[in-house]
Each structure stands twice: as structure tokens, then as C-alpha cells.
Amino acid sequence: MSRKVNWPLTILLIICSLFILFPLYLTVVTALKTPEEMGQSLLDLPESFHWQNFKEAIRLTNFFHAFRNSALVTVFTVAFTLLTNSMVAYAIARNMHRKFFKMLYYYFVSAMFVPFPIIMLPVVKETSFLGLNNMAGLIFLYIVYGLAFNIFIYVGYIRSIPYSLEEAAYVDGASTWKVFWKVIFPLLAPINATVGILTCLWAWNDFLLPLVILNNRDSMTLPLVQYVFQSQFTTNYNLAFASYLMALSPMIIVYLFAQKWIISGVTRGAVK
């Protein structure tokens, strides 16, 4: 028995896909063209692949140094976010019957509705005063700003785990610390994968927070290097698009391999 095709929905999906694929096509084609070819036609394929654009973009932006900075910031942000945010969420989830922890939960969740530009100036002043206007300070801010959304999905997921599992460990003499690491944390694998992937994408692609925090060129991340590059070569889009494509590639690979965990994890955390 053949299934009936929902053509209106299929056509809508095709149109939406084109809106996503067209900018990607334009980026790849432009990165492989010469300025003369791009001047003749923006949409045509290049007559020959001009790989020199990538080599020149790497040289002008000191690409691998910025890549190292982005990788360090992303790895440490993801690791410490998983360790700290899950512990905070566990404490809140298992004490939601108490007024203080319930208020704390809504306090953290309400931070999701505060746009960053509103608190941008106080953050800049505070990090400068505390000497955190560097990569370490940037990692710390990512961990703190991720608390709101991460606690929202962590708490929903942890409350779906039967408390009887922890009671059995307590009966055997385990402490709360041991129960968390031996019983709860392994069960958080799906939601840890979701939080880790979303944090990875955010820390790697973010432009605004590094722009206002980092003031040393040696500590600049990839998005900032792209900005400096673009302002210096505003007419040479071939080099700029080649640089964008190299910066995007690691996260596209991560997303293609991990997208199923993002969707399943957010659903599990939000439904409870």
C-alpha cells in the first residue's frame, strides 16, 4: 500500500531547503572564483577552481592561530559547562519542593529573556575591573550565560529519572556526591550530548561576546579574525568567502554527525 504524498508540505520543505542551500552554494562558488569571474556572473560555476584564495586567506588572517584560540575556548567551555551546569541542575531538580530552590530555578530560567545587549556594558566594565578581559574570562562568561537554558533542559530531564535509583545507592551508604557521579551523571548522557553540542556551536560561532571582551589580537577567535579581514578587504569577497568557508567547516561536520542528539535531547528535557 503506497503512502499518499503531502504535496503542499513537500513543496514548502523544498522552498525552505533552497533558502538554506542557496547561501551555502554562493559561499562555495565565490570562494573558488577569481574577482574577474565573480564580476562577470555571481551565480555561475567557476571556470577552474581557484584554490589560491584559501592559501591567501590563511596567510592574511593568521588562520591557524585563530583556529587554535577558538578550539581552546570551545573545548574548555564545553567541558566545564557539562560539569558545572549538570551539578547545579541536579541540586535544583531534587529540591524543587523547597521554596528557595524553586525560586532559584525560575531566577535562572528568567535570564533567558534578558537580551545580551542590555547587559553588555556592565559585563565589559566588570570583566575589565576583574582582569577577565581575556580567553579565560571568555570561557567563564560562556559557562555562566549558558546556565539559563541548560538548567531548563537539565532539570526537566533529571526529574524524569526515578528517585528510587538514588535511594538504593543511599541505602548502600553512598554520599550525595557519589550518587551524582556514579548514578545520575551516566544517565545524563543524552542530555549531556545535547548541551555539549549546542554549547560547542555557540562558543565556536559567537562574535559579539569575544568582540566586547577580548582586547588582545593574539587571543582573537575565528569570528573576530573574519571581521578584521572583512574590514580590511571589503572589495575582495573571494578571499573573505574562502575564509568563512574554512571557519564554518568544523561546525558543519559536528552538526551533521550530532543533529539527532540535539533534537532528541531538547525534546526529552522540555517535555517533562
mmCIF file of C-alpha atoms in Angstrom:
data_model
loop_
_atom_site.group_PDB
_atom_site.id
_atom_site.type_symbol
_atom_site.label_atom_id
_atom_site.label_comp_id
_atom_site.label_asym_id
_atom_site.label_seq_id
_atom_site.Cartn_x
_atom_site.Cartn_y
_atom_site.Cartn_z
ATOM 1 C CA MET A 1 0.000 0.000 0.000
ATOM 2 C CA SER A 2 1.581 3.273 -1.146
ATOM 3 C CA ARG A 3 1.597 6.286 1.121
ATOM 4 C CA LYS A 4 -0.079 9.468 -0.043
ATOM 5 C CA VAL A 5 2.394 12.329 -0.575
ATOM 6 C CA ASN A 6 1.536 15.602 1.127
ATOM 7 C CA TRP A 7 2.499 17.850 -1.801
ATOM 8 C CA PRO A 8 1.846 21.264 -0.195
ATOM 9 C CA LEU A 9 4.090 20.345 2.722
ATOM 10 C CA THR A 10 6.698 18.802 0.408
ATOM 11 C CA ILE A 11 6.821 21.940 -1.755
ATOM 12 C CA LEU A 12 7.112 24.111 1.363
ATOM 13 C CA LEU A 13 10.037 21.991 2.599
ATOM 14 C CA ILE A 14 11.759 22.248 -0.796
ATOM 15 C CA ILE A 15 11.417 26.039 -0.776
ATOM 16 C CA CYS A 16 12.758 26.246 2.787
ATOM 17 C CA SER A 17 15.674 23.985 1.842
ATOM 18 C CA LEU A 18 16.537 26.248 -1.087
ATOM 19 C CA PHE A 19 16.677 29.245 1.245
ATOM 20 C CA ILE A 20 19.299 27.359 3.286
ATOM 21 C CA LEU A 21 21.255 25.804 0.413
ATOM 22 C CA PHE A 22 21.477 28.916 -1.770
ATOM 23 C CA PRO A 23 23.741 30.932 0.612
ATOM 24 C CA LEU A 24 25.949 27.855 1.036
ATOM 25 C CA TYR A 25 26.212 27.422 -2.745
ATOM 26 C CA LEU A 26 27.028 31.120 -3.135
ATOM 27 C CA THR A 27 29.743 30.867 -0.476
ATOM 28 C CA VAL A 28 31.431 27.854 -2.081
ATOM 29 C CA VAL A 29 31.237 29.216 -5.631
ATOM 30 C CA THR A 30 32.515 32.662 -4.664
ATOM 31 C CA ALA A 31 35.406 31.185 -2.662
ATOM 32 C CA LEU A 32 36.591 29.269 -5.749
ATOM 33 C CA LYS A 33 36.350 32.127 -8.257
ATOM 34 C CA THR A 34 38.671 34.925 -9.251
ATOM 35 C CA PRO A 35 37.439 38.528 -8.799
ATOM 36 C CA GLU A 36 37.092 38.772 -12.598
ATOM 37 C CA GLU A 37 34.846 35.689 -12.776
ATOM 38 C CA MET A 38 32.693 36.971 -9.936
ATOM 39 C CA GLY A 39 32.317 40.305 -11.725
ATOM 40 C CA GLN A 40 31.022 38.547 -14.845
ATOM 41 C CA SER A 41 28.404 36.416 -13.071
ATOM 42 C CA LEU A 42 27.673 35.875 -9.394
ATOM 43 C CA LEU A 43 25.803 32.567 -9.761
ATOM 44 C CA ASP A 44 27.774 30.717 -12.466
ATOM 45 C CA LEU A 45 30.199 27.951 -11.564
ATOM 46 C CA PRO A 46 33.923 28.876 -11.724
ATOM 47 C CA GLU A 47 35.767 28.022 -14.924
ATOM 48 C CA SER A 48 38.541 26.489 -12.792
ATOM 49 C CA PHE A 49 38.902 26.083 -9.058
ATOM 50 C CA HIS A 50 40.983 28.979 -7.713
ATOM 51 C CA TRP A 51 42.474 27.333 -4.575
ATOM 52 C CA GLN A 52 44.853 30.243 -4.178
ATOM 53 C CA ASN A 53 42.027 32.117 -2.403
ATOM 54 C CA PHE A 54 42.256 29.725 0.554
ATOM 55 C CA LYS A 55 46.033 29.969 0.759
ATOM 56 C CA GLU A 56 45.906 33.761 0.700
ATOM 57 C CA ALA A 57 43.087 33.884 3.302
ATOM 58 C CA ILE A 58 45.118 31.668 5.656
ATOM 59 C CA ARG A 59 48.123 33.942 5.339
ATOM 60 C CA LEU A 60 46.294 37.228 5.793
ATOM 61 C CA THR A 61 44.237 36.154 8.804
ATOM 62 C CA ASN A 62 46.848 34.009 10.586
ATOM 63 C CA PHE A 63 44.109 31.404 10.365
ATOM 64 C CA PHE A 64 45.677 28.553 12.331
ATOM 65 C CA HIS A 65 46.492 30.758 15.325
ATOM 66 C CA ALA A 66 42.883 31.961 15.486
ATOM 67 C CA PHE A 67 41.712 28.385 14.942
ATOM 68 C CA ARG A 68 43.729 27.280 17.965
ATOM 69 C CA ASN A 69 42.198 30.051 20.092
ATOM 70 C CA SER A 70 38.655 29.087 19.045
ATOM 71 C CA ALA A 71 39.376 25.419 19.699
ATOM 72 C CA LEU A 72 40.734 26.130 23.203
ATOM 73 C CA VAL A 73 37.782 28.336 24.118
ATOM 74 C CA THR A 74 35.262 25.817 22.751
ATOM 75 C CA VAL A 75 36.785 22.710 24.365
ATOM 76 C CA PHE A 76 37.160 24.242 27.834
ATOM 77 C CA THR A 77 33.713 25.867 27.641
ATOM 78 C CA VAL A 78 32.014 22.591 26.742
ATOM 79 C CA ALA A 79 33.880 20.575 29.401
ATOM 80 C CA PHE A 80 33.235 22.975 32.284
ATOM 81 C CA THR A 81 29.659 23.634 31.173
ATOM 82 C CA LEU A 82 28.815 19.926 31.355
ATOM 83 C CA LEU A 83 30.476 19.514 34.745
ATOM 84 C CA THR A 84 29.092 22.590 36.499
ATOM 85 C CA ASN A 85 25.680 23.101 34.900
ATOM 86 C CA SER A 86 24.646 19.487 35.456
ATOM 87 C CA MET A 87 25.546 19.688 39.160
ATOM 88 C CA VAL A 88 23.576 22.907 39.667
ATOM 89 C CA ALA A 89 20.592 21.438 37.817
ATOM 90 C CA TYR A 90 20.726 18.242 39.900
ATOM 91 C CA ALA A 91 20.643 20.202 43.149
ATOM 92 C CA ILE A 92 17.652 22.213 41.933
ATOM 93 C CA ALA A 93 15.758 19.272 40.424
ATOM 94 C CA ARG A 94 15.931 17.147 43.582
ATOM 95 C CA ASN A 95 14.915 20.051 45.833
ATOM 96 C CA MET A 96 12.147 21.661 43.796
ATOM 97 C CA HIS A 97 9.710 21.068 46.678
ATOM 98 C CA ARG A 98 11.646 23.663 48.688
ATOM 99 C CA LYS A 99 10.740 27.307 48.126
ATOM 100 C CA PHE A 100 14.349 28.509 47.835
ATOM 101 C CA PHE A 101 15.315 26.045 45.081
ATOM 102 C CA LYS A 102 12.056 26.644 43.223
ATOM 103 C CA MET A 103 12.733 30.383 43.279
ATOM 104 C CA LEU A 104 16.318 29.718 42.175
ATOM 105 C CA TYR A 105 15.053 27.687 39.209
ATOM 106 C CA TYR A 106 12.764 30.458 37.994
ATOM 107 C CA TYR A 107 15.516 33.003 38.599
ATOM 108 C CA PHE A 108 17.889 31.138 36.294
ATOM 109 C CA VAL A 109 15.240 30.434 33.659
ATOM 110 C CA SER A 110 14.131 34.084 33.602
ATOM 111 C CA ALA A 111 17.660 35.004 32.436
ATOM 112 C CA MET A 112 16.783 33.502 29.039
ATOM 113 C CA PHE A 113 14.550 36.504 28.396
ATOM 114 C CA VAL A 114 17.259 39.133 29.016
ATOM 115 C CA PRO A 115 18.935 40.164 25.719
ATOM 116 C CA PHE A 116 22.711 40.372 25.885
ATOM 117 C CA PRO A 117 22.967 43.966 24.525
ATOM 118 C CA ILE A 118 21.146 45.175 27.665
ATOM 119 C CA ILE A 119 23.853 43.839 29.996
ATOM 120 C CA MET A 120 26.739 44.233 27.581
ATOM 121 C CA LEU A 121 28.173 47.459 29.031
ATOM 122 C CA PRO A 122 28.124 46.267 32.702
ATOM 123 C CA VAL A 123 29.761 42.994 31.618
ATOM 124 C CA VAL A 124 32.542 44.833 29.806
ATOM 125 C CA LYS A 125 33.192 47.091 32.820
ATOM 126 C CA GLU A 126 33.091 44.207 35.286
ATOM 127 C CA THR A 127 35.394 41.891 33.310
ATOM 128 C CA SER A 128 37.856 44.749 32.788
ATOM 129 C CA PHE A 129 37.833 45.526 36.540
ATOM 130 C CA LEU A 130 38.390 41.863 37.454
ATOM 131 C CA GLY A 131 41.072 41.286 34.819
ATOM 132 C CA LEU A 132 38.873 38.809 32.946
ATOM 133 C CA ASN A 133 39.039 40.506 29.547
ATOM 134 C CA ASN A 134 40.927 37.544 28.088
ATOM 135 C CA MET A 135 40.284 33.970 26.937
ATOM 136 C CA ALA A 136 39.856 32.653 30.496
ATOM 137 C CA GLY A 137 37.229 35.324 31.180
ATOM 138 C CA LEU A 138 35.504 34.492 27.898
ATOM 139 C CA ILE A 139 35.245 30.813 28.886
ATOM 140 C CA PHE A 140 33.872 31.771 32.305
ATOM 141 C CA LEU A 141 31.192 34.005 30.746
ATOM 142 C CA TYR A 142 30.097 31.276 28.325
ATOM 143 C CA ILE A 143 29.653 28.869 31.249
ATOM 144 C CA VAL A 144 27.626 31.400 33.240
ATOM 145 C CA TYR A 145 25.447 32.576 30.342
ATOM 146 C CA GLY A 146 24.668 29.009 29.383
ATOM 147 C CA LEU A 147 23.196 28.289 32.812
ATOM 148 C CA ALA A 148 19.715 29.601 31.996
ATOM 149 C CA PHE A 149 18.916 27.337 29.048
ATOM 150 C CA ASN A 150 20.970 24.389 30.285
ATOM 151 C CA ILE A 151 19.252 24.309 33.682
ATOM 152 C CA PHE A 152 15.884 24.444 31.947
ATOM 153 C CA ILE A 153 16.531 21.255 29.972
ATOM 154 C CA TYR A 154 18.691 19.523 32.625
ATOM 155 C CA VAL A 155 16.053 19.929 35.356
ATOM 156 C CA GLY A 156 13.295 18.588 33.106
ATOM 157 C CA TYR A 157 15.406 15.553 32.260
ATOM 158 C CA ILE A 158 16.635 14.826 35.810
ATOM 159 C CA ARG A 159 13.077 14.951 37.189
ATOM 160 C CA SER A 160 12.160 12.174 34.761
ATOM 161 C CA ILE A 161 14.774 9.867 36.386
ATOM 162 C CA PRO A 162 13.162 7.722 39.142
ATOM 163 C CA TYR A 163 14.311 8.752 42.613
ATOM 164 C CA SER A 164 14.291 5.070 43.649
ATOM 165 C CA LEU A 165 17.626 4.627 41.810
ATOM 166 C CA GLU A 166 19.244 7.122 44.162
ATOM 167 C CA GLU A 167 17.543 5.657 47.231
ATOM 168 C CA ALA A 168 19.127 2.284 46.501
ATOM 169 C CA ALA A 169 22.570 3.941 46.393
ATOM 170 C CA TYR A 170 21.901 5.840 49.632
ATOM 171 C CA VAL A 171 20.904 2.574 51.340
ATOM 172 C CA ASP A 172 24.288 1.143 50.306
ATOM 173 C CA GLY A 173 25.996 4.058 52.080
ATOM 174 C CA ALA A 174 26.786 6.342 49.119
ATOM 175 C CA SER A 175 27.061 10.107 49.668
ATOM 176 C CA THR A 176 25.209 12.679 47.555
ATOM 177 C CA TRP A 177 28.439 13.465 45.686
ATOM 178 C CA LYS A 178 28.967 9.772 44.871
ATOM 179 C CA VAL A 179 25.318 9.273 43.899
ATOM 180 C CA PHE A 180 25.560 12.104 41.403
ATOM 181 C CA TRP A 181 28.733 10.880 39.688
ATOM 182 C CA LYS A 182 28.041 7.139 39.890
ATOM 183 C CA VAL A 183 24.267 7.053 39.297
ATOM 184 C CA ILE A 184 22.940 10.310 37.826
ATOM 185 C CA PHE A 185 25.741 11.587 35.597
ATOM 186 C CA PRO A 186 25.974 8.409 33.476
ATOM 187 C CA LEU A 187 22.197 8.591 32.963
ATOM 188 C CA LEU A 188 22.584 12.159 31.678
ATOM 189 C CA ALA A 189 24.462 11.025 28.561
ATOM 190 C CA PRO A 190 21.725 12.014 26.031
ATOM 191 C CA ILE A 191 21.156 15.441 27.552
ATOM 192 C CA ASN A 192 24.904 15.948 28.055
ATOM 193 C CA ALA A 193 25.348 15.296 24.335
ATOM 194 C CA THR A 194 22.700 17.904 23.517
ATOM 195 C CA VAL A 195 24.105 20.543 25.864
ATOM 196 C CA GLY A 196 27.642 19.817 24.680
ATOM 197 C CA ILE A 197 26.756 20.178 21.010
ATOM 198 C CA LEU A 198 24.718 23.361 21.446
ATOM 199 C CA THR A 199 27.447 24.904 23.613
ATOM 200 C CA CYS A 200 30.077 23.884 21.076
ATOM 201 C CA LEU A 201 28.191 25.566 18.222
ATOM 202 C CA TRP A 202 27.600 28.703 20.305
ATOM 203 C CA ALA A 203 31.180 29.103 21.579
ATOM 204 C CA TRP A 204 32.673 28.454 18.144
ATOM 205 C CA ASN A 205 30.426 30.793 16.156
ATOM 206 C CA ASP A 206 29.829 33.594 18.652
ATOM 207 C CA PHE A 207 31.015 37.017 17.564
ATOM 208 C CA LEU A 208 29.548 39.602 19.945
ATOM 209 C CA LEU A 209 30.905 38.390 23.301
ATOM 210 C CA PRO A 210 34.517 37.927 22.092
ATOM 211 C CA LEU A 211 34.284 41.337 20.389
ATOM 212 C CA VAL A 212 33.496 43.167 23.647
ATOM 213 C CA ILE A 213 35.685 41.024 25.942
ATOM 214 C CA LEU A 214 38.913 40.316 24.053
ATOM 215 C CA ASN A 215 41.205 43.292 23.530
ATOM 216 C CA ASN A 216 44.386 41.475 22.555
ATOM 217 C CA ARG A 217 44.862 40.467 18.925
ATOM 218 C CA ASP A 218 46.826 37.345 19.892
ATOM 219 C CA SER A 219 43.759 35.976 21.731
ATOM 220 C CA MET A 220 41.240 36.680 18.957
ATOM 221 C CA THR A 221 38.965 33.831 17.903
ATOM 222 C CA LEU A 222 37.985 32.924 14.338
ATOM 223 C CA PRO A 223 34.830 35.101 14.117
ATOM 224 C CA LEU A 224 36.849 38.152 15.160
ATOM 225 C CA VAL A 225 39.561 37.399 12.633
ATOM 226 C CA GLN A 226 36.902 37.207 9.930
ATOM 227 C CA TYR A 227 35.664 40.627 10.987
ATOM 228 C CA VAL A 228 39.106 42.195 10.819
ATOM 229 C CA PHE A 229 39.735 40.506 7.494
ATOM 230 C CA GLN A 230 36.469 41.748 6.055
ATOM 231 C CA SER A 231 37.033 45.329 7.111
ATOM 232 C CA GLN A 232 40.476 45.300 5.550
ATOM 233 C CA PHE A 233 39.440 43.749 2.213
ATOM 234 C CA THR A 234 35.928 44.980 1.697
ATOM 235 C CA THR A 235 36.094 44.591 -2.095
ATOM 236 C CA ASN A 236 37.735 41.154 -2.300
ATOM 237 C CA TYR A 237 34.848 38.829 -1.468
ATOM 238 C CA ASN A 238 36.646 35.786 -2.854
ATOM 239 C CA LEU A 239 39.213 35.803 -0.054
ATOM 240 C CA ALA A 240 36.575 36.626 2.549
ATOM 241 C CA PHE A 241 34.269 33.787 1.492
ATOM 242 C CA ALA A 242 37.173 31.339 1.390
ATOM 243 C CA SER A 243 37.983 32.326 4.955
ATOM 244 C CA TYR A 244 34.338 31.987 6.038
ATOM 245 C CA LEU A 245 34.142 28.537 4.486
ATOM 246 C CA MET A 246 37.207 27.294 6.371
ATOM 247 C CA ALA A 247 35.838 28.661 9.646
ATOM 248 C CA LEU A 248 32.435 27.051 9.067
ATOM 249 C CA SER A 249 33.687 23.617 8.070
ATOM 250 C CA PRO A 250 34.406 22.135 11.557
ATOM 251 C CA MET A 251 30.960 23.074 12.900
ATOM 252 C CA ILE A 252 29.151 21.797 9.795
ATOM 253 C CA ILE A 253 30.841 18.423 10.318
ATOM 254 C CA VAL A 254 29.924 18.440 14.029
ATOM 255 C CA TYR A 255 26.317 19.319 13.253
ATOM 256 C CA LEU A 256 25.913 16.679 10.537
ATOM 257 C CA PHE A 257 27.119 13.933 12.881
ATOM 258 C CA ALA A 258 25.315 15.145 16.007
ATOM 259 C CA GLN A 259 21.991 16.642 14.887
ATOM 260 C CA LYS A 260 19.905 13.660 16.074
ATOM 261 C CA TRP A 261 21.144 14.121 19.659
ATOM 262 C CA ILE A 262 20.259 17.836 19.580
ATOM 263 C CA ILE A 263 16.633 17.176 18.642
ATOM 264 C CA SER A 264 16.089 14.171 20.923
ATOM 265 C CA GLY A 265 17.808 15.792 23.903
ATOM 266 C CA VAL A 266 15.902 19.074 23.726
ATOM 267 C CA THR A 267 12.625 17.156 23.404
ATOM 268 C CA ARG A 268 13.362 14.946 26.413
ATOM 269 C CA GLY A 269 14.395 17.885 28.554
ATOM 270 C CA ALA A 270 11.480 20.117 27.684
ATOM 271 C CA VAL A 271 8.562 17.681 27.812
ATOM 272 C CA LYS A 272 8.651 16.709 31.485
#
